CSV table of C-alpha atoms in Angstrom, one decimal:
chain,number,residue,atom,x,y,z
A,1,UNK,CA,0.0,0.0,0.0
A,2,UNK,CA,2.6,2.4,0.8
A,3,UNK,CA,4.4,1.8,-2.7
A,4,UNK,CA,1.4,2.7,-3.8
A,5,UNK,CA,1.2,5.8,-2.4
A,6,UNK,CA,4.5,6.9,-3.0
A,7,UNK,CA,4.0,6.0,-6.8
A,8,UNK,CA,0.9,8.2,-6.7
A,9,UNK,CA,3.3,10.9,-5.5
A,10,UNK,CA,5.9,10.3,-7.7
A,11,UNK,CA,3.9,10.2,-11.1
A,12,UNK,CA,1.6,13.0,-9.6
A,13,UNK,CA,4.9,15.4,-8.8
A,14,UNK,CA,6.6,14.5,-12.4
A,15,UNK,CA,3.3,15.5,-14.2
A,16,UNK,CA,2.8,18.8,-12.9
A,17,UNK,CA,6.4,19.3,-13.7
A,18,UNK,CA,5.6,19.0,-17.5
A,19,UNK,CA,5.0,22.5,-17.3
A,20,UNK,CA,7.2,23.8,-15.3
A,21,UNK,CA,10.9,24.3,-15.1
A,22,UNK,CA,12.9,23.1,-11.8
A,23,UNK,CA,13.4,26.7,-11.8
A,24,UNK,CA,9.5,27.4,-11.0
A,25,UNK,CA,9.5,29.2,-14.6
A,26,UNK,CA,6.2,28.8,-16.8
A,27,UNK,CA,7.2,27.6,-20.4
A,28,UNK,CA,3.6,26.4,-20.7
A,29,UNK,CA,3.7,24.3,-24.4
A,30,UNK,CA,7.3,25.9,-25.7
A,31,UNK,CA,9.7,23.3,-27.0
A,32,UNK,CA,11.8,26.1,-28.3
A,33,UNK,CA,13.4,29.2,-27.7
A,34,UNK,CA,14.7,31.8,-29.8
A,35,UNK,CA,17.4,34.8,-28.8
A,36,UNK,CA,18.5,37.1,-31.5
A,37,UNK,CA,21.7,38.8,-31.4
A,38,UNK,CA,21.4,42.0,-29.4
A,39,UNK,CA,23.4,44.9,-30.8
A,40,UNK,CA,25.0,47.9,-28.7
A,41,UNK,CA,23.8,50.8,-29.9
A,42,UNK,CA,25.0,52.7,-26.6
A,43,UNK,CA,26.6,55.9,-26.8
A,44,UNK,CA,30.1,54.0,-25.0
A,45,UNK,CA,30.5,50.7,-26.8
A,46,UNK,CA,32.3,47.6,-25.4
A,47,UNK,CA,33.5,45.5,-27.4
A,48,UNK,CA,32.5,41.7,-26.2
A,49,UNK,CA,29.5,42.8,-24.7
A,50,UNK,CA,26.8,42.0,-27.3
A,51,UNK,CA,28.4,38.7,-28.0
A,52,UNK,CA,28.9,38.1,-23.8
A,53,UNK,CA,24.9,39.3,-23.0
A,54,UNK,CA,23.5,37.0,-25.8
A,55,UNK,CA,25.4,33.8,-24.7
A,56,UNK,CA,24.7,34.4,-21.2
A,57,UNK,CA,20.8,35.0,-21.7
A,58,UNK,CA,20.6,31.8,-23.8
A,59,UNK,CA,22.6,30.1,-21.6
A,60,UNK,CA,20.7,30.7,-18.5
A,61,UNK,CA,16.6,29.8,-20.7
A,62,UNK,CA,18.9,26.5,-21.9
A,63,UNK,CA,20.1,25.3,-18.1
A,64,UNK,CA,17.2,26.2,-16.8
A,65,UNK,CA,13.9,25.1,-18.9
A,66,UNK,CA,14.0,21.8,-20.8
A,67,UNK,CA,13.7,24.3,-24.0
A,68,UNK,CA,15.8,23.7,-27.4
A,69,UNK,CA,17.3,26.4,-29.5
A,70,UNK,CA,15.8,27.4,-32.5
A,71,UNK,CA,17.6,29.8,-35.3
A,72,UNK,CA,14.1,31.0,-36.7
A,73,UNK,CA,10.7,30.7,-35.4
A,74,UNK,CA,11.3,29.6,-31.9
A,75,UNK,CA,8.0,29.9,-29.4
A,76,UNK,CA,9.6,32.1,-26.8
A,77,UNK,CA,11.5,34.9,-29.0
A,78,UNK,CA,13.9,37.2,-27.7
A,79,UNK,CA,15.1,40.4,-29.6
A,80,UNK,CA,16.4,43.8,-28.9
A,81,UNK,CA,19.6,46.3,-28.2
A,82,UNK,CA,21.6,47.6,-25.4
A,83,UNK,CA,21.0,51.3,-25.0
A,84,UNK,CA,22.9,52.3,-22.8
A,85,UNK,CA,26.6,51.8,-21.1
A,86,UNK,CA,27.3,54.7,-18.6
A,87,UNK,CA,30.2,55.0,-16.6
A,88,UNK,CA,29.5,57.8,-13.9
A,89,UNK,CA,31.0,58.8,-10.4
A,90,UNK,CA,28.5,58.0,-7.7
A,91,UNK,CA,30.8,58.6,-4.2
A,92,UNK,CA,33.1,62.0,-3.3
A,93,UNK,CA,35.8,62.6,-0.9
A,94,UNK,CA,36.6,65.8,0.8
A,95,UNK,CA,38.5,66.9,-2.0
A,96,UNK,CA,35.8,66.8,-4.6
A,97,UNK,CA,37.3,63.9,-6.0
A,98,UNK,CA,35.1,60.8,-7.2
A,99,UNK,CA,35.9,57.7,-4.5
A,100,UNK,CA,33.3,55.6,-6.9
A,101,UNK,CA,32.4,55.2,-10.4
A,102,UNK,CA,29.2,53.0,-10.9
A,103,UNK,CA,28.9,50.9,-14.3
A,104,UNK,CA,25.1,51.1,-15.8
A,105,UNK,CA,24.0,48.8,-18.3
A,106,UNK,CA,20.7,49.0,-19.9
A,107,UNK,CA,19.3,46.3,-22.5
A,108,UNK,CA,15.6,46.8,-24.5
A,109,UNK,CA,14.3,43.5,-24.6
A,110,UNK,CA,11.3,42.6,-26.9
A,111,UNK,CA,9.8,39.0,-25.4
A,112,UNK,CA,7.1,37.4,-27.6
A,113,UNK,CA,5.6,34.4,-26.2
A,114,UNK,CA,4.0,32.8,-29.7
A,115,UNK,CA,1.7,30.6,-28.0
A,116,UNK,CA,0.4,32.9,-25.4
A,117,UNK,CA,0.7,36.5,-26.6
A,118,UNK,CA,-0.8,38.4,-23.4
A,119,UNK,CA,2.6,37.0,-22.4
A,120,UNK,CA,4.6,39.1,-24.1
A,121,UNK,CA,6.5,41.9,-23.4
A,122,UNK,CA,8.6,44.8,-24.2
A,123,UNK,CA,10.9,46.6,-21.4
A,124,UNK,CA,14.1,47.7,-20.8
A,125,UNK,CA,16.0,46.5,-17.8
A,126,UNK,CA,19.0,47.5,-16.3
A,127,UNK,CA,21.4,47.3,-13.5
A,128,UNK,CA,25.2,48.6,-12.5
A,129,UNK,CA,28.0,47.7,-10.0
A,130,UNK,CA,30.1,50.0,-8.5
A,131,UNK,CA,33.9,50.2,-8.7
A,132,UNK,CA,37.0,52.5,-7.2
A,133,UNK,CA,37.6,55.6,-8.5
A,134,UNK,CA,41.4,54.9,-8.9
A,135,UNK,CA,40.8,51.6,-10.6
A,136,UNK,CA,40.5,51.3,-14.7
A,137,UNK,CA,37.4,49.7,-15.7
A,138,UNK,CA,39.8,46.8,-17.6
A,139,UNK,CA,40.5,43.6,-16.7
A,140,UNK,CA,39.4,41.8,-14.1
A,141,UNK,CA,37.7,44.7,-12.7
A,142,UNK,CA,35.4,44.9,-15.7
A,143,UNK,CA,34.7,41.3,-16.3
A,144,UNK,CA,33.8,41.3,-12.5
A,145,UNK,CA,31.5,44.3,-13.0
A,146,UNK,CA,29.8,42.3,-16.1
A,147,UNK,CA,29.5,39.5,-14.3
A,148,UNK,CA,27.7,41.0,-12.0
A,149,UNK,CA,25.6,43.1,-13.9
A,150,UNK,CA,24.8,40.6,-16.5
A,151,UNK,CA,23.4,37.8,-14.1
A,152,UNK,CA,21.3,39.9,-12.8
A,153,UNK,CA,19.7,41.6,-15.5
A,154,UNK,CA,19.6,38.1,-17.5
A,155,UNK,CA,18.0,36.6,-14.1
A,156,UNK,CA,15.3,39.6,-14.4
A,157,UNK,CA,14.5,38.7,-18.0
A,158,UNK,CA,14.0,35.5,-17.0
A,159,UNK,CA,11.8,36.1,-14.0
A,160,UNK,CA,9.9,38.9,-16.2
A,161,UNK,CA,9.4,36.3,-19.2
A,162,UNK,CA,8.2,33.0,-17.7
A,163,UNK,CA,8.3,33.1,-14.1
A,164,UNK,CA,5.5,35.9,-14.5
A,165,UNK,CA,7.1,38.2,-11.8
A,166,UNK,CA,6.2,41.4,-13.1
């Protein structure tokens, strides 16, 4: 009897999983996602960091749904352009001398859920780290700052897109 139970359990929990991603994100039907390359059309341009923000998005949908790639077509479909990469002082010190700078990245993302339209979305998200004054934004220092920065405005898409946290 208990086997039984715990079967019931089992097959019950795997089916309601169908749906959902371990992750607690809503793909609903989607077998496959689609992320276009997004261009940096910010004032400042960095180099890597189109390339860097599209890997990382389609890296983090691919980990974390059971979703496939898809070059055209896809049923989730991501598109859009970083607008913006600011570098500005945020912090002073007696002598009117910046003790911060913070790193701003903004990215327009166009979402368009093909199976379930009032799903889509577009909105621009954004986020920044802060750095020393005295230190060049090269390196280490900047590929910390993008780490940074990138998780968490690639975790925000996410969330926005199929977790449903608006």
């Amino acid at each position: 009897m208990k086997k039984i139970i715990l079967s019931l359990i089992i097959i019950s929990a795997l089916i309601s999983c169908k749906t959902y991603s371990f992750t607690g994100g809503d793909i609903g039907n989607a077998k496959t996602i689609q992320i276009d390359f997004f261009p940096n059309q910010a004032p400042l341009v960095e180099p890597n960091l189109s390339q860097r923000f599209t890997n990382d998005l389609l890296k983090l949908f691919i980990n974390q749904t059971r979703l496939t790639q898809s070059n055209s077509n896809g049923d989730l479909y991501f598109s859009g352009e970083i607008t913006n990469y600011r570098i500005t002082p945020i912090s002073g010190t007696a002598n009117q001398i910046a003790a911060q700078n913070r790193l701003t990245i903004t990215i327009n993302v166009r979402f368009t859920n093909k199976l379930e339209n009032k799903k889509s979305f577009e909105k621009a998200f954004s986020y920044y780290s802060d750095f020393a004054a005295n230190s060049q934004l090269t390196d280490n220092i900047l590929d910390n700052a993008l780490d940074e920065i990138l998780e968490r405005i690639t975790q925000d898409i996410f969330n926005r897109s199929i977790a449903n946290n608006f």
